[in-house]
Coordinates of N, CA and C in Angstrom, one line a residue:
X25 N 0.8 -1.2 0.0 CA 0.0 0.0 0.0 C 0.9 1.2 0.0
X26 N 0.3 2.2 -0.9 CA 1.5 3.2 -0.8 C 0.6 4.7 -0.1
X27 N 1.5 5.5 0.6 CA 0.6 6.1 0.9 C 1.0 7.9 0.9
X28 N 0.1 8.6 0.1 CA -0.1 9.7 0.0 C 1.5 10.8 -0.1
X29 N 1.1 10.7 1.8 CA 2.4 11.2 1.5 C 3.8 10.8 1.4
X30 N 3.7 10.0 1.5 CA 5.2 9.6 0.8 C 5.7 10.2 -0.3
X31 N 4.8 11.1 -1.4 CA 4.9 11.1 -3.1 C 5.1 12.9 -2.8
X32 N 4.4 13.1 -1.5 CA 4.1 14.5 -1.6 C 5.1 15.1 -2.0
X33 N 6.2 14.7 -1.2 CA 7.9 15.2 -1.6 C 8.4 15.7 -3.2
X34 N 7.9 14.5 -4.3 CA 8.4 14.2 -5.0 C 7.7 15.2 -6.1
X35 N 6.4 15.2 -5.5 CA 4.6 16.2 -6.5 C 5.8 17.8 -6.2
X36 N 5.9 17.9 -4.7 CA 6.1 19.4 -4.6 C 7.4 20.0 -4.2
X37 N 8.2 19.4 -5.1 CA 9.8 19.6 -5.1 C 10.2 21.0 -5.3
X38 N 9.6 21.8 -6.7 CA 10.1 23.0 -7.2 C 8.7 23.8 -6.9
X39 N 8.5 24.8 -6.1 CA 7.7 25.5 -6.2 C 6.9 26.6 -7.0
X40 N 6.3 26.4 -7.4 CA 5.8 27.4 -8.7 C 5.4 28.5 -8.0
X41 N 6.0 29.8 -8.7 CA 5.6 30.8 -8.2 C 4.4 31.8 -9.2
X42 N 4.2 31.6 -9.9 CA 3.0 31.6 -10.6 C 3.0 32.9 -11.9
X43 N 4.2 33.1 -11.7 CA 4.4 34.2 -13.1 C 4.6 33.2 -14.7
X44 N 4.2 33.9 -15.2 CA 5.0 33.6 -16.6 C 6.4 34.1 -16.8
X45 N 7.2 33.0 -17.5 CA 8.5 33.2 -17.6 C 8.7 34.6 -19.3
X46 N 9.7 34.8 -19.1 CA 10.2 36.3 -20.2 C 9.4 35.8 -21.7
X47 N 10.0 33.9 -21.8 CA 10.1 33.6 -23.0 C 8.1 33.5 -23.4
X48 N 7.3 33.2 -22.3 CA 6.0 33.0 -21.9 C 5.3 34.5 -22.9
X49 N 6.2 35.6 -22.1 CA 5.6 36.8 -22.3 C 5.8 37.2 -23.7
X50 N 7.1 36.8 -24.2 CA 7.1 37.4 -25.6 C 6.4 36.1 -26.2
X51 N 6.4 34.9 -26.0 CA 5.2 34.5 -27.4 C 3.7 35.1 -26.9
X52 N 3.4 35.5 -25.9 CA 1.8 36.4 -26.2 C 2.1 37.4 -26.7
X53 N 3.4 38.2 -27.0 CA 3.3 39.7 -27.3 C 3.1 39.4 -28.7
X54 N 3.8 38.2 -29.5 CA 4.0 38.2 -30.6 C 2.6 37.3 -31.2
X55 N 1.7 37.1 -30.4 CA 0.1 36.3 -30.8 C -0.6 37.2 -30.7
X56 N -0.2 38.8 -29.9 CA -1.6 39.8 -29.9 C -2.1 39.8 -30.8
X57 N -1.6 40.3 -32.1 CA -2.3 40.8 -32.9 C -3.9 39.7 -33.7
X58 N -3.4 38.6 -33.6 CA -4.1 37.4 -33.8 C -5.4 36.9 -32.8
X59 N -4.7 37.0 -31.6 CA -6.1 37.2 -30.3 C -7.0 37.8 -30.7
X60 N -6.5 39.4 -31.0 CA -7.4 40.5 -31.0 C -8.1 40.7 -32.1
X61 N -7.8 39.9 -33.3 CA -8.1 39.6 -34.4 C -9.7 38.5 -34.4
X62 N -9.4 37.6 -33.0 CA -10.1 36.7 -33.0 C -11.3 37.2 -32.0
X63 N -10.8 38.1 -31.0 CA -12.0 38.5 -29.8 C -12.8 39.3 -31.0
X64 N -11.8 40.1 -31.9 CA -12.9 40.3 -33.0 C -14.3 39.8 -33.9
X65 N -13.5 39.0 -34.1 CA -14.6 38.2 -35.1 C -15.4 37.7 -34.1
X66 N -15.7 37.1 -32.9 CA -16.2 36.5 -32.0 C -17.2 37.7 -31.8
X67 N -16.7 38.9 -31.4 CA -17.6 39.8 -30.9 C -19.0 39.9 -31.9
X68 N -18.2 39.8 -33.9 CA -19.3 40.2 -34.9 C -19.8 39.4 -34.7
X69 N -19.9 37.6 -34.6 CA -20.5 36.8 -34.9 C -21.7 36.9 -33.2
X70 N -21.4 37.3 -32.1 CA -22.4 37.3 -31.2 C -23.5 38.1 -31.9
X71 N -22.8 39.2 -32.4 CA -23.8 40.1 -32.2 C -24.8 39.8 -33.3
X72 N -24.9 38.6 -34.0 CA -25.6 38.1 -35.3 C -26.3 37.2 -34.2
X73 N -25.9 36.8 -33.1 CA -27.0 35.7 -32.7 C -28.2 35.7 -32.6
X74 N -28.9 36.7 -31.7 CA -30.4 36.4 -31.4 C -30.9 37.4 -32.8
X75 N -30.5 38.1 -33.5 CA -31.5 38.3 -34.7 C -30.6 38.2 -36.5
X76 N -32.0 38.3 -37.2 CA -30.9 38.0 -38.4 C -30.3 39.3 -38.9
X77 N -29.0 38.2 -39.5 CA -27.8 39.3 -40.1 C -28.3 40.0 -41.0
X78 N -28.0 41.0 -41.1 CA -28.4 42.4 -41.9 C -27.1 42.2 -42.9
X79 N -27.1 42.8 -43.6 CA -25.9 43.4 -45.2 C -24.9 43.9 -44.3
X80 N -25.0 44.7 -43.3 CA -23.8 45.1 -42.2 C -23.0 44.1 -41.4
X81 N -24.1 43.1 -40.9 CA -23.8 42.5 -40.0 C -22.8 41.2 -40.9
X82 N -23.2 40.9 -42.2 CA -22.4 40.0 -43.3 C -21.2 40.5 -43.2
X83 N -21.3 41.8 -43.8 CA -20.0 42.5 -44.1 C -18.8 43.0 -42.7
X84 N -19.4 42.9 -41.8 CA -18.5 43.0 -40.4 C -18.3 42.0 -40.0
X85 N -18.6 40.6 -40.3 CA -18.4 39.2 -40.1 C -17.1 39.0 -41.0
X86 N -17.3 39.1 -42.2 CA -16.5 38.8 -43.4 C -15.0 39.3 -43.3
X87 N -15.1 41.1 -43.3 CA -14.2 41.5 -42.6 C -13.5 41.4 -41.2
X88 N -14.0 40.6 -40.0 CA -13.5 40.2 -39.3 C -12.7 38.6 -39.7
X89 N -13.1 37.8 -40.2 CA -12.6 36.5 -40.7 C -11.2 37.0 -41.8
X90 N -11.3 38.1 -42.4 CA -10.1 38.4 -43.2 C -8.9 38.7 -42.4
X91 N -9.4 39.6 -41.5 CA -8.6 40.3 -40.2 C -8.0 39.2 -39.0
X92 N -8.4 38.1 -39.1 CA -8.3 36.8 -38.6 C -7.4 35.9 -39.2
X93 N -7.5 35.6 -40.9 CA -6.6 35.1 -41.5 C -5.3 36.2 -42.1
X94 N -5.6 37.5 -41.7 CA -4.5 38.0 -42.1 C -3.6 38.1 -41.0
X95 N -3.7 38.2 -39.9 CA -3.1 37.7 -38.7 C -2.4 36.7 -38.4
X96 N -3.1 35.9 -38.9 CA -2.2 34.0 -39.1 C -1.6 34.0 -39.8
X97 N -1.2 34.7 -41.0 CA -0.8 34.8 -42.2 C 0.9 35.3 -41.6
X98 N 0.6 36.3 -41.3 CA 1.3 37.5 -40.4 C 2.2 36.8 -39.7
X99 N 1.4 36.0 -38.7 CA 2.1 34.9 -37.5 C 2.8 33.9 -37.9
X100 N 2.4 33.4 -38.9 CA 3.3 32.5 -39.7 C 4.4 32.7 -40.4
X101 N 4.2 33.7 -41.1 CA 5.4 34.5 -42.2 C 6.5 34.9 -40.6
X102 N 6.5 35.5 -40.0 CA 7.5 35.8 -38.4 C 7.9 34.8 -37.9
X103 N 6.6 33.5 -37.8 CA 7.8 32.4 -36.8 C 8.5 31.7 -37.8
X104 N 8.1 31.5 -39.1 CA 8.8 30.6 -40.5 C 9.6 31.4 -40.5
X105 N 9.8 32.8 -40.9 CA 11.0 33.4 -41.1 C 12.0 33.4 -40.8
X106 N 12.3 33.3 -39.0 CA 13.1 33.3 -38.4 C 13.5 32.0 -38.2
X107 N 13.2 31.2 -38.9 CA 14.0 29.6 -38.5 C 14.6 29.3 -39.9
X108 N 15.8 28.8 -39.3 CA 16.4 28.6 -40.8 C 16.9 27.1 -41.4
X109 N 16.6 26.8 -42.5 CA 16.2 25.7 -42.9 C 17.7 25.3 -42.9
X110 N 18.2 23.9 -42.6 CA 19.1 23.3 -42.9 C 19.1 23.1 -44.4
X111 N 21.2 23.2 -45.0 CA 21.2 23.1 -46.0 C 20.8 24.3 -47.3
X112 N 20.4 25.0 -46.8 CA 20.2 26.6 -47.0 C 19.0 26.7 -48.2
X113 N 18.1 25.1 -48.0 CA 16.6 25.0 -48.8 C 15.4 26.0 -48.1
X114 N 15.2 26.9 -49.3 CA 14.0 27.6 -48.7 C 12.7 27.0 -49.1

């Protein structure tokens, strides 16, 4: 039978102090624009729920989904960029 605390030692070795580390903070700095891209589109599509979408409500959807994939576009082109391909194949 094993018991409890015996393991406790082992669970609570390094204490976590509950920050995000430097490297934590610069990959959110470098996801804002894509977040905010996305609390975007989230916000148009709420506001389509309880009635129907109007020609505005299309077109502030549509435009938020562009603003969404141009973001990712964005995020991708920065982290692919900076890694460099063995063999010097791009």
């Amino acid at each position: 039978m094993k018991f409890i605390a015996a393991l406790q030692a082992v669970v609570t070795a390094v204490p976590f102090d509950g920050e995000p580390s430097d490297a934590e903070l610069d990959a959110i700095e470098t996801e804002m624009p894509l977040m905010l891209a996305e609390v975007d589109l989230l916000d148009a599509q709420i506001m389509t729920i309880d009635r129907p979408a109007t020609e505005l409500d299309t077109r502030r959807v549509r435009r938020a989904r562009n603003r969404v994939l141009a973001a990712r576009r964005d995020l991708r082109n920065r982290t692919t960029g900076s890694m460099s391909v063995p063999g010097g194949a791009a």
